[in-house]
Amino acid sequence: MILTAAETRDALHALQRGRRTRRLHDVDWIEVAYKAYIAAIVSLGTLFTSAAIVGDSSLGQDTLHQLRNDGPTVIGLVVAVGIALGLRSGSRGGPLALEPADVNYVLLAPADRAVVLRASAYRQLRGVGLAGLVGGALAGLLTVQRIPAATNGDVAWWILAGIVTGGATVFAVWGSALIASGRRWGRVIVGLIGAVLVAWSLVDVFAGTITSPASMLGAVALWPLVVRPIAIVGVVLALAVPVVGLLGIGGTSIEAAERRSGLVGALRFAATIQDLRTVIVLHRQLAQERSRPKAWLRLPAGKPLGHACWRRDWQGILRWPLSRVGRVAALGAVAGLCAYGTWRGTTPLVIVAGIALFIAALDAIEPLAQEVDHPDRAQGVPVERGDLYVRHLAVPVAVMAIAGLIGLAAAAVLDPAPGLLLVGAMTIVPVAFAAAAAAAFAVVLGAPSVGSGLTLSFPEAATIGLILRQVFPPFLAALAIAPVIAAREAVHQHGDPIAIAALAAVPSLVIAAAVVAFLRTRKSVVF
Amino acid sequence: MAVLVADELTKEYGDVVALADFKLSVDPGELIAMVGHNGSGKSTFLRLVAGLLEPSDGVLVVANAPAGSTKARAEVSFVPDQPVLYDDLSVNEHIEFTARLHGELEWPERADALLDLLGLTARADDLPSRFSRGLRQKTSLVLGLVRPFSILLVDEPFVGLDPSGQAALTELLVEAASAGAAVLVATHQLSFLEHATRCVALRDGHTEFEGKVDIGRIQSLLG
């Protein structure tokens, strides 16, 4: 018997009702209250930190003029990158993440899959839509702090513009993933479409025009500053994207849905328990990112003894898939561009640079991470575990130095001044050591285990401890950019930028050395 | 008339060929045992028939419809090797939901009989998420058998079952075939072969043997 759409909806509603009733019956209200309390603290913390970073001094006339002219296209570029990433997710079966049992029972039932998947899509859209609206409102609220009251400092207008931009952007990103998934577009097609969208936005950025749909959405964000009617076209197009996606949702591959269902569930669990390494491994599985059967280059035969870790690590790195090579190179370039932005005066970009370097380093320390994944393997080696970890750090430092060089090259494209390049070259050394040490620290430390000092302490202390544990590694990577800030300040005060930059590299190198010393203390016992 | 036809069926995962040019025709009432080492392609074939995987090449027709189509899904019941169950539904709620999804009206009687045979009656209102592996496997089997089907696919069903559970399951599979369903069972348990009407042995995605059950020959093929 084949179910009609109405019968399918009835069966799904009955399931939802039953599950909701059980959830309400089993709910622990104290735990709910505690979660709400933590969420409130984190939300307020995010709001105040963002406000502190953005600041509240009014923008000067030059900056305001620049924001008015270039703002829409730069925001549009960010939107275009988001849509490209959404398309990429869609080519892997995203954005829906069904429960494994839903795949096995509901999608294998003789019912219209479009009806089933649409029900799941509406639930997900509610969540992501709300996140977009709240995020947009927050961005609008922060932006208006910097806008001179004489220009248009009406808070309500800025919040409204933020809400429309945030909501429309999230709808466009989510919808493009849905279209790619329902139409079963492959990686090549989504790569091409994404590249065209980003390139179109780049043309707008450099030409100062608003022709791409993404730039039109960017114009909505600055509507209170400049009214551009073409922005409405951007919003209409953005809202049309999820509609098209929902219409074609029935074509979603069940094979991709099944693969994704198991992995996304595990990924969420790993993220919940802050198990960074598992998140990385599962993300690679989700992206079907595997080592190449053949290495890009074969290492020449070395001496029969010694340098085991050095050779083994290069052998692993030389089998990286193209996507991982591209990711590390792109993250290196992003870090370089952010460092350049810092040099030009936008100090908060150092945080973005630190996060980019930390993520790149998580790829670079893969050989070490595999030792952490399989502690029993190191148990059979006549080398203390800590020593083994440290030996595995040499190649990641070299890889991060290469990523740093890519970042320097990216910055040099924008400004090839010799003085700047010298400061950049000096920064590569702390960047390579600090980023590799930070990633190694995060992976070796692993997820907080039940019964550890952190989880046994009282809730507030445990929460702060857990946040610090997550914040320290990217902070260390960001600290490595300090020579750029120091050199900038030295130039302003007519000092010697090179000497100051060298001095500013010391703290990150000292902390990196302390991390290495910590890694050496790891004994051959799983902790 | 064959209820399941596979012709030149191929499934590739990237550069790995899981099933190559596989051919099989199954009539109603047949009980087919699929044997082979790990990675030989048994589960891949069952998942292709269930519609969970899509063929890379070849033809796969289920009840005169392409595998995975709505019409095919109405005819095929698949019991996976790892029980896949909701965390927040009891056994009875699982059964009710499955029956609803298949428009089955007379499920309570059938469910009672299955629960009784597999020793789950006393646990019918419990959450399977708190069950042992064996009890979860039994729950999964009940869900596969409670709905109407003309093709039953069972992947490694004996893993984790106690001897009485294994005997009850064998009885149910034989009974399903006797009632006219085509039953395909992927298993490493060679003792089950004596109940099968036909056997298919796979190695590295290729058919090594296909025909009447000859346990001695199968054992030698599987080493």
XYZ file of C-alpha atoms in Angstrom:
750
model
C 0.000 0.000 0.000
C 1.303 3.421 -0.958
C 0.480 6.245 1.449
C -1.090 9.471 0.257
C 0.465 12.786 1.242
C -2.230 13.273 3.902
C -1.670 9.800 5.377
C 2.075 10.428 5.439
C 1.600 13.721 7.243
C -0.786 12.038 9.726
C 1.752 9.320 10.511
C 4.534 11.876 10.971
C 2.365 14.107 13.163
C 1.421 11.116 15.313
C 5.117 10.328 15.743
C 5.936 13.934 16.643
C 3.049 14.089 19.126
C 4.136 10.886 20.819
C 7.747 12.003 21.067
C 6.794 15.452 22.363
C 4.608 13.901 25.054
C 7.427 11.600 26.130
C 9.957 14.439 26.137
C 7.690 16.591 28.307
C 7.105 13.666 30.621
C 10.838 12.965 30.977
C 11.977 16.570 31.149
C 14.194 17.568 34.070
C 13.143 21.148 34.836
C 16.206 21.877 36.961
C 18.428 20.928 34.033
C 16.336 23.092 31.691
C 16.650 26.050 34.072
C 20.419 25.511 34.324
C 20.743 25.374 30.526
C 18.747 28.612 30.230
C 21.002 30.195 32.857
C 24.169 29.169 30.997
C 22.661 30.313 27.666
C 21.852 33.712 29.174
C 25.405 34.103 30.514
C 26.950 33.102 27.164
C 24.568 35.404 25.214
C 25.280 38.397 27.410
C 29.003 37.631 27.323
C 28.905 37.478 23.513
C 26.957 40.753 23.324
C 29.296 42.634 25.666
C 32.458 41.193 24.093
C 31.224 42.076 20.606
C 30.308 45.566 21.784
C 33.768 45.965 23.334
C 35.479 44.855 20.118
C 33.342 47.035 17.860
C 33.590 49.997 20.213
C 31.180 52.926 20.436
C 33.133 55.891 19.090
C 31.494 57.468 16.043
C 33.044 56.780 12.661
C 34.882 59.631 10.954
C 33.534 61.149 7.758
C 36.107 59.310 5.599
C 35.284 55.949 7.099
C 31.582 56.678 6.854
C 32.016 57.556 3.195
C 33.948 54.328 2.643
C 31.275 52.318 4.474
C 28.561 53.919 2.367
C 30.344 53.125 -0.912
C 32.149 49.825 -0.255
C 30.025 48.341 2.569
C 27.357 46.644 0.400
C 29.883 44.931 -1.866
C 32.098 43.730 1.000
C 29.067 42.376 2.900
C 27.920 40.885 -0.417
C 31.253 39.110 -0.765
C 30.759 37.515 2.654
C 27.214 36.477 1.635
C 28.532 35.004 -1.642
C 31.147 32.963 0.243
C 28.362 31.747 2.557
C 26.228 30.671 -0.410
C 29.241 28.885 -1.954
C 29.737 26.995 1.327
C 26.010 26.202 1.424
C 26.186 24.755 -2.078
C 29.190 22.685 -1.016
C 27.227 21.310 1.949
C 24.338 20.498 -0.396
C 26.588 18.477 -2.692
C 27.324 16.271 0.343
C 23.656 15.746 1.208
C 23.137 18.790 3.450
C 21.556 20.775 4.955
C 19.115 18.218 6.369
C 20.397 15.902 9.049
C 17.863 13.166 9.637
C 17.913 10.675 12.453
C 19.249 7.255 11.352
C 15.907 5.718 12.358
C 14.057 8.218 10.139
C 16.130 7.073 7.172
C 15.489 3.400 7.899
C 11.777 3.600 8.629
C 10.334 6.798 7.191
C 12.370 7.169 4.004
C 12.050 3.447 3.250
C 8.274 3.566 3.719
C 6.026 3.700 0.636
C 5.380 7.400 1.124
C 6.228 10.485 -0.918
C 9.752 11.377 0.209
C 9.194 15.027 -0.627
C 6.437 15.209 2.012
C 8.654 13.530 4.604
C 11.722 15.637 3.858
C 9.756 18.883 3.684
C 8.445 18.298 7.228
C 12.022 17.904 8.435
C 13.157 20.925 6.391
C 10.503 23.221 7.916
C 11.660 22.269 11.414
C 15.285 23.010 10.521
C 14.371 26.253 8.759
C 12.646 27.530 11.890
C 15.877 27.092 13.847
C 18.324 28.528 11.317
C 15.916 31.342 10.401
C 15.658 32.402 14.036
C 19.459 32.322 14.354
C 19.756 34.542 11.265
C 17.190 37.037 12.538
C 18.768 37.275 16.015
C 22.295 37.479 14.572
C 21.190 40.191 12.151
C 19.508 42.183 14.907
C 22.665 41.957 17.009
C 24.826 43.115 14.088
C 22.467 46.053 13.495
C 22.573 46.984 17.178
C 26.382 46.928 17.232
C 26.701 48.866 13.993
C 24.479 51.738 15.103
C 26.852 52.388 18.031
C 29.445 53.606 15.520
C 27.123 55.643 13.308
C 27.074 59.403 14.041
C 23.654 60.467 15.276
C 23.564 63.234 12.643
C 23.767 60.663 9.823
C 21.053 58.205 10.765
C 21.431 56.807 14.201
C 17.897 55.470 14.559
C 18.418 52.184 16.382
C 15.152 50.660 15.149
C 16.083 51.154 11.492
C 19.495 49.542 11.953
C 18.070 46.589 13.856
C 15.408 46.127 11.175
C 18.027 46.277 8.409
C 20.107 43.716 10.332
C 17.126 41.414 10.792
C 16.234 41.506 7.082
C 19.836 41.005 5.987
C 20.535 38.229 8.518
C 17.291 36.397 7.773
C 17.630 36.712 3.993
C 21.276 35.607 4.092
C 20.514 32.529 6.165
C 17.581 31.671 3.886
C 19.814 32.038 0.806
C 22.634 29.918 2.251
C 20.300 27.213 3.590
C 18.192 27.248 0.423
C 21.178 26.924 -1.885
C 22.291 23.853 0.064
C 18.797 22.431 -0.330
C 18.787 23.090 -4.090
C 22.197 21.428 -4.544
C 21.083 18.444 -2.481
C 17.670 18.020 -4.163
C 19.119 18.446 -7.663
C 22.057 16.183 -6.729
C 24.623 18.641 -8.015
C 28.133 17.223 -7.829
C 31.178 18.902 -6.359
C 32.342 20.236 -9.722
C 29.020 21.928 -10.495
C 28.647 23.489 -7.032
C 32.309 24.513 -7.132
C 31.741 26.292 -10.433
C 28.518 28.007 -9.318
C 30.130 29.056 -6.040
C 33.220 30.377 -7.842
C 31.058 32.378 -10.256
C 29.062 33.923 -7.383
C 32.203 34.838 -5.428
C 33.929 36.165 -8.559
C 30.841 38.270 -9.386
C 30.932 39.761 -5.897
C 34.667 40.401 -6.204
C 34.062 42.278 -9.447
C 31.493 44.402 -7.574
C 34.018 45.055 -4.785
C 36.715 46.252 -7.167
C 34.430 48.057 -9.629
C 32.323 49.650 -6.884
C 29.102 48.458 -8.541
C 26.084 46.607 -7.156
C 25.188 44.030 -9.777
C 25.374 40.662 -8.016
C 22.442 39.423 -5.885
C 24.830 39.090 -2.933
C 25.863 42.753 -3.194
C 22.171 43.677 -3.337
C 21.688 41.876 -0.023
C 24.677 43.782 1.312
C 22.917 47.001 0.341
C 19.987 46.031 2.601
C 22.311 45.986 5.607
C 23.241 49.635 4.987
C 19.729 50.758 4.001
C 19.544 53.267 6.922
C 22.705 54.897 5.540
C 21.894 54.850 1.829
C 18.530 53.852 0.384
C 19.150 51.728 -2.711
C 15.880 50.306 -4.129
C 17.800 47.536 -5.958
C 18.385 45.991 -2.515
C 14.765 44.767 -2.602
C 15.658 42.569 -5.583
C 18.328 40.917 -3.436
C 15.834 40.149 -0.671
C 13.267 38.739 -3.119
C 15.908 36.513 -4.742
C 17.179 35.343 -1.354
C 13.664 34.385 -0.261
C 13.045 32.578 -3.563
C 16.063 30.297 -3.072
C 14.600 28.155 -0.226
C 11.265 27.961 -2.079
C 13.036 26.442 -5.096
C 14.948 24.143 -2.749
C 11.783 22.957 -1.010
C 10.100 22.258 -4.359
C 12.928 19.946 -5.439
C 13.578 18.341 -2.079
C 12.192 14.951 -3.145
C 15.284 14.343 -5.264
C 17.591 14.175 -2.243
C 19.797 11.073 -2.341
C 18.876 8.613 0.384
C 22.443 7.274 0.249
C 23.825 10.704 1.135
C 21.056 11.200 3.710
C 21.939 7.934 5.433
C 25.675 8.648 5.471
C 24.998 12.125 6.822
C 22.458 11.005 9.422
C 24.916 8.809 11.291
C 27.827 11.226 11.030
C 25.930 14.386 11.974
C 24.538 12.711 15.094
C 28.034 11.665 16.154
C 29.397 15.099 15.204
C 26.849 16.860 17.425
C 27.659 14.549 20.301
C 31.397 15.125 19.873
C 30.825 18.889 19.785
C 28.665 18.670 22.908
C 31.400 16.939 24.867
C 33.990 19.294 23.313
C 35.895 16.436 21.661
C 37.669 18.505 19.025
C 39.609 15.634 17.475
C 36.463 13.560 16.923
C 34.747 16.596 15.396
C 37.623 16.913 12.899
C 37.650 13.216 12.011
C 33.859 13.111 11.565
C 33.886 16.314 9.524
C 36.398 14.709 7.168
C 34.186 11.637 6.863
C 31.204 13.854 6.134
C 33.191 15.582 3.401
C 34.459 12.176 2.214
C 37.969 13.541 2.523
C 40.393 10.630 2.260
C 44.153 10.385 1.910
C 45.362 9.925 -1.667
C 46.253 6.366 -2.660
C 49.397 7.790 -4.281
C 51.532 10.480 -2.665
C 52.015 13.806 -4.460
C 55.764 13.159 -4.209
C 57.742 10.142 -3.113
C 60.281 10.798 -0.403
C 63.788 9.791 -1.418
C 65.099 6.746 0.417
C 66.701 8.005 3.619
C 68.991 6.432 6.139
C 67.731 3.037 7.313
C 67.578 4.241 10.931
C 66.495 7.420 12.714
C 64.136 10.269 11.821
C 61.189 7.836 11.947
C 58.623 10.487 12.929
C 60.018 13.057 10.489
C 59.689 10.621 7.547
C 56.371 9.184 8.664
C 54.870 12.658 9.081
C 55.975 13.859 5.653
C 54.678 10.631 4.112
C 51.257 11.367 5.636
C 51.293 15.038 4.624
C 52.286 14.139 1.067
C 49.126 12.043 0.785
C 46.832 14.933 1.704
C 43.836 15.247 -0.601
C 43.693 18.375 -2.719
C 40.827 19.758 -0.616
C 42.980 19.690 2.545
C 45.940 21.277 0.768
C 43.598 23.989 -0.505
C 42.045 24.486 2.933
C 45.385 24.970 4.702
C 46.598 27.303 1.937
C 43.346 29.309 2.077
C 43.491 29.549 5.868
C 47.121 30.696 5.605
C 46.042 33.374 3.121
C 43.138 34.473 5.356
C 45.524 34.735 8.318
C 47.936 36.788 6.199
C 45.194 39.146 5.012
C 43.888 39.552 8.566
C 47.417 40.291 9.784
C 47.637 42.924 7.066
C 44.285 44.348 8.213
C 45.725 44.476 11.732
C 48.782 46.318 10.402
C 46.430 48.843 8.794
C 44.726 49.484 12.133
C 41.876 46.960 12.545
C 43.269 45.201 15.605
C 40.273 42.809 16.216
C 41.225 41.016 12.970
C 43.989 39.391 14.977
C 41.282 37.123 16.473
C 40.220 35.941 13.007
C 43.870 35.371 12.084
C 44.410 33.317 15.255
C 41.354 31.152 14.603
C 42.398 30.604 10.957
C 45.923 29.580 12.003
C 44.608 27.294 14.723
C 42.257 25.510 12.292
C 45.058 25.132 9.742
C 47.332 23.730 12.436
C 44.702 21.137 13.374
C 45.239 19.718 9.888
C 49.020 20.094 10.120
C 49.292 18.014 13.307
C 47.387 15.075 11.802
C 50.255 12.551 12.306
C 50.500 13.473 16.002
C 46.714 13.344 16.321
C 46.720 9.794 14.997
C 49.077 8.788 17.802
C 46.582 10.328 20.245
C 43.731 8.438 18.522
C 45.502 5.102 19.042
C 47.262 5.231 22.421
C 47.842 1.473 22.340
C 50.103 1.878 19.309
C 52.509 4.171 21.148
C 52.407 1.766 24.089
C 54.447 -0.736 22.053
C 57.193 1.763 21.139
C 60.291 2.001 23.360
C 59.937 5.799 23.546
C 58.118 7.726 26.245
C 54.753 8.967 24.976
C 55.629 12.602 25.602
C 58.874 12.313 23.616
C 56.957 10.744 20.761
C 54.482 13.632 20.718
C 57.279 16.186 20.612
C 59.042 14.353 17.773
C 55.788 14.574 15.810
C 55.799 18.375 16.111
C 58.663 19.118 13.707
C 56.749 18.555 10.490
C 53.635 20.482 11.613
C 55.874 23.466 12.418
C 57.314 23.240 8.886
C 53.806 22.977 7.378
C 52.630 26.013 9.349
C 55.697 27.926 8.197
C 54.609 27.191 4.612
C 51.062 28.349 5.473
C 52.588 31.505 6.965
C 54.546 32.112 3.739
C 51.295 31.825 1.785
C 49.771 34.399 4.138
C 52.759 36.694 3.594
C 52.374 36.341 -0.171
C 48.650 37.234 0.125
C 49.511 40.351 2.136
C 52.280 41.240 -0.329
C 49.716 41.322 -3.150
C 47.968 44.175 -1.329
C 51.092 45.991 -0.155
C 54.571 44.888 -1.241
C 56.421 47.450 0.920
C 59.792 45.939 1.991
C 59.416 47.021 5.634
C 56.039 45.321 5.899
C 57.366 42.162 4.258
C 60.248 42.021 6.720
C 57.866 42.273 9.694
C 55.694 39.595 8.055
C 58.647 37.290 7.504
C 59.650 37.694 11.156
C 56.114 36.839 12.237
C 56.197 33.505 10.394
C 58.522 32.001 13.022
C 56.240 32.521 16.071
C 53.201 31.698 13.912
C 54.624 28.299 12.918
C 55.656 27.331 16.451
C 52.672 28.774 18.321
C 49.978 27.473 15.955
C 51.450 23.956 15.888
C 51.847 23.927 19.682
C 48.302 25.250 20.180
C 46.753 22.575 17.979
C 48.861 19.834 19.579
C 47.788 21.028 23.025
C 44.096 20.968 22.061
C 44.295 17.485 20.563
C 46.484 15.888 23.224
C 44.327 17.300 26.000
C 41.252 15.794 24.330
C 37.698 16.126 25.597
C 37.177 16.874 29.299
C 36.653 13.520 30.960
C 34.040 12.801 33.601
C 35.628 12.898 37.027
C 38.359 15.328 36.023
C 38.997 18.352 38.237
C 37.000 20.511 35.840
C 33.819 18.496 35.856
C 33.932 17.919 39.614
C 34.226 21.582 40.538
C 31.141 23.719 41.161
C 29.179 24.581 37.986
C 30.304 28.181 37.414
C 34.000 27.318 37.879
C 33.626 24.276 35.654
C 32.002 26.382 32.923
C 34.745 29.015 33.074
C 37.395 26.286 33.085
C 35.854 24.589 30.074
C 35.642 27.892 28.164
C 39.296 28.707 28.964
C 40.284 25.249 27.787
C 38.660 25.990 24.427
C 39.880 29.578 24.187
C 43.555 29.066 25.088
C 44.715 27.333 21.852
C 43.312 29.939 19.397
C 44.509 32.666 21.798
C 48.061 31.278 21.591
C 47.854 31.224 17.781
C 46.560 34.827 17.786
C 49.348 35.894 20.153
C 51.818 34.933 17.435
C 50.535 37.910 15.376
C 51.641 40.290 18.165
C 54.820 41.325 16.260
C 52.588 42.942 13.609
C 50.744 45.053 16.211
C 53.986 45.921 17.981
C 55.665 46.962 14.721
C 52.630 49.071 13.782
C 52.763 50.924 17.077
C 56.536 51.361 16.736
C 56.053 52.994 13.330
C 53.448 55.376 14.811
C 55.844 56.322 17.589
C 58.875 56.534 15.268
C 60.580 53.564 16.929
C 62.427 50.620 15.370
C 59.663 48.281 14.127
C 61.987 45.342 13.491
C 63.498 45.319 16.972
C 60.075 45.769 18.597
C 58.570 43.013 16.424
C 61.368 40.638 17.441
C 60.675 41.412 21.087
C 56.935 40.934 20.645
C 57.527 37.444 19.229
C 59.005 36.276 22.521
C 55.798 35.720 24.590
C 54.188 33.397 22.041
C 57.446 31.478 21.610
C 57.833 31.114 25.386
C 54.264 29.856 25.788
C 54.735 27.500 22.814
C 57.881 26.158 24.520
C 55.891 25.682 27.735
C 53.265 23.736 25.778
C 55.993 21.535 24.301
C 57.360 20.959 27.803
C 53.835 20.021 28.908
C 53.505 17.555 26.023
C 56.820 15.959 27.034
C 55.381 15.176 30.470
C 52.751 12.865 28.960
C 53.507 9.383 30.225
C 52.720 6.075 28.565
C 49.412 5.878 30.372
C 46.182 6.991 28.770
C 44.921 10.012 30.668
C 7.489 -14.621 -12.206
C 10.600 -13.141 -10.616
C 9.942 -10.587 -7.898
C 13.547 -9.400 -7.867
C 15.877 -9.110 -10.869
C 19.461 -7.852 -10.788
C 21.337 -7.631 -14.052
C 24.940 -6.473 -14.461
C 24.479 -4.696 -11.150
C 27.551 -2.739 -10.047
C 28.183 -0.588 -7.000
C 31.338 1.457 -6.586
C 32.438 3.592 -3.643
C 34.979 5.917 -5.208
C 37.667 3.600 -6.522
C 36.439 0.583 -4.539
C 34.157 -1.856 -6.371
C 31.790 -3.366 -3.793
C 29.666 -5.319 -6.275
C 30.565 -6.073 -9.892
C 28.254 -7.175 -12.716
C 26.055 -9.049 -10.280
C 23.172 -11.105 -11.663
C 20.342 -12.676 -9.705
C 16.693 -13.497 -10.231
C 14.501 -14.380 -7.255
C 11.017 -15.907 -7.329
C 8.332 -15.592 -4.657
C 8.651 -18.205 -1.919
C 12.431 -18.592 -2.272
C 14.642 -18.448 0.820
C 18.087 -17.403 -0.346
C 21.161 -17.455 1.858
C 23.883 -15.013 0.876
C 27.284 -15.961 2.197
C 30.797 -14.605 1.848
C 33.630 -13.058 3.798
C 33.451 -9.549 5.230
C 33.472 -6.994 2.403
C 32.303 -9.544 -0.178
C 29.275 -7.436 -1.183
C 26.379 -9.162 0.630
C 25.242 -6.144 2.615
C 25.809 -3.847 -0.348
C 23.430 -5.958 -2.443
C 20.739 -6.009 0.253
C 21.023 -2.236 0.724
C 20.757 -1.719 -3.025
C 17.544 -3.768 -3.092
C 16.205 -1.851 -0.073
C 16.880 1.437 -1.871
C 19.375 2.689 0.685
C 22.112 2.661 -1.962
C 21.931 3.620 -5.610
C 23.509 1.400 -8.268
C 26.563 2.719 -10.063
C 25.580 0.659 -13.103
C 23.227 -2.124 -14.165
C 19.571 -2.879 -13.603
C 17.764 -3.668 -10.367
C 14.029 -4.294 -10.571
C 11.937 -4.989 -7.482
C 8.299 -6.042 -7.919
C 8.335 -4.650 -11.480
C 9.550 -1.261 -10.293
C 13.022 0.280 -9.976
C 14.595 -0.413 -6.598
C 14.051 2.475 -4.209
C 10.883 3.711 -5.952
C 7.760 4.207 -3.856
C 6.173 1.067 -5.327
C 9.291 -0.987 -4.592
C 9.492 0.345 -1.038
C 5.945 -0.885 -0.414
C 7.091 -4.436 -1.225
C 10.503 -4.569 0.467
C 11.166 -4.941 4.169
C 14.765 -4.519 5.272
C 16.241 -5.503 8.632
C 19.747 -3.994 8.915
C 22.669 -5.684 10.645
C 22.889 -2.918 13.259
C 19.490 -2.201 14.845
C 18.469 1.376 14.033
C 15.824 2.540 16.516
C 14.428 5.752 17.958
C 15.754 6.586 21.414
C 12.459 7.913 22.714
C 9.899 5.384 21.474
C 8.882 2.186 23.223
C 8.742 -1.123 21.348
C 4.968 -0.793 20.957
C 5.268 2.796 19.745
C 7.881 1.700 17.189
C 5.518 -0.985 15.959
C 2.563 1.378 15.729
C 4.568 3.965 13.808
C 5.961 1.383 11.383
C 2.493 -0.074 10.796
C 1.050 3.398 10.178
C 3.789 4.176 7.671
C 2.785 1.083 5.716
C -0.964 1.514 6.048
C -1.208 -1.781 7.945
C -4.493 -1.998 9.853
C -4.264 -5.443 11.411
C -0.944 -4.939 13.087
C -1.894 -5.519 16.759
C -2.518 -9.271 16.304
C 0.591 -9.747 14.188
C 2.674 -7.714 16.620
C 1.472 -9.721 19.618
C 2.402 -12.976 17.908
C 5.866 -11.703 16.952
C 6.564 -10.251 20.396
C 5.524 -13.517 21.969
C 7.656 -15.643 19.673
C 10.741 -13.477 20.233
C 10.171 -13.171 23.982
C 9.554 -9.416 23.972
C 5.980 -9.281 25.287
C 7.016 -8.265 28.803
C 9.266 -5.495 27.425
C 6.832 -4.083 24.862
C 6.342 -0.813 26.744
C 10.042 -0.297 27.457
C 12.465 1.875 25.513
C 14.741 -0.240 23.276
C 17.475 2.364 23.809
C 17.923 0.704 27.224
C 17.999 -2.832 25.796
C 20.935 -5.157 25.284
C 22.231 -5.701 21.721
C 20.227 -8.932 21.414
C 16.938 -7.363 22.522
C 17.476 -4.423 20.173
C 18.070 -6.915 17.372
C 14.818 -8.666 18.239
C 12.961 -5.333 18.221
C 14.410 -4.547 14.821
C 13.255 -7.954 13.551
C 9.723 -7.374 14.841
C 9.605 -4.054 12.962
C 10.769 -5.746 9.777
C 8.205 -8.508 10.061
C 5.150 -6.633 11.339
C 4.548 -4.756 8.101
C 3.374 -6.294 4.829
C 6.092 -7.263 2.316
C 6.747 -9.522 -0.643
C 10.540 -9.330 -0.295
C 12.255 -9.641 3.074
C 15.911 -8.651 3.351
C 17.711 -9.594 6.544
C 21.352 -8.657 7.119
C 23.309 -10.745 9.655
C 20.203 -11.436 11.750
C 21.699 -14.021 14.095
C 24.393 -11.768 15.569
C 23.720 -11.143 19.245
C 20.741 -13.517 19.472
C 20.554 -16.288 22.067
C 19.912 -19.879 20.819
C 16.155 -19.658 21.436
C 16.053 -16.338 19.584
C 17.986 -17.850 16.684
C 15.557 -20.775 16.497
C 12.542 -18.459 16.619
C 14.015 -16.244 13.920
C 14.753 -19.204 11.650
C 11.151 -20.306 12.112
C 9.896 -16.848 11.172
C 12.068 -16.632 8.055
C 10.987 -20.076 6.851
C 7.381 -19.165 7.584
C 7.696 -15.908 5.583
C 9.045 -17.814 2.590
C 6.306 -20.443 2.918
C 3.745 -17.633 2.867
C 5.062 -16.569 -0.558
C 7.627 -13.883 0.216
C 11.080 -13.905 -1.298
C 13.490 -13.954 1.647
C 17.173 -13.018 1.298
C 19.392 -13.533 4.329
C 23.033 -12.419 4.467
C 24.778 -14.528 7.068
C 28.023 -16.074 8.218
C 26.096 -18.824 9.974
C 26.477 -21.830 7.675
C 24.047 -23.923 9.766
C 21.257 -21.693 8.434
C 21.976 -22.948 4.918
C 20.025 -26.149 5.522
C 16.838 -24.067 5.615
C 17.624 -22.127 2.436
C 16.286 -23.106 -0.977
C 19.231 -21.495 -2.760
C 22.598 -20.069 -1.901
C 24.661 -17.226 -3.352
C 28.330 -17.038 -2.361
C 30.173 -13.778 -3.002
C 33.842 -12.876 -2.954
C 35.185 -9.352 -3.541
C 31.924 -8.288 -5.164
C 31.810 -11.197 -7.615
C 29.577 -14.284 -7.562
C 31.585 -17.360 -6.598
C 28.686 -19.758 -6.475
C 24.972 -19.653 -7.085
C 22.637 -22.630 -6.927
C 21.158 -25.296 -4.693
C 22.648 -25.447 -1.246
C 25.762 -27.589 -1.063
C 27.251 -26.972 2.371
C 30.481 -28.865 1.677
C 31.154 -26.852 -1.453
C 30.290 -23.567 0.215
C 32.632 -24.368 3.099
C 35.470 -25.105 0.705
C 34.755 -21.912 -1.245
C 34.808 -19.811 1.871
C 37.975 -21.508 3.102
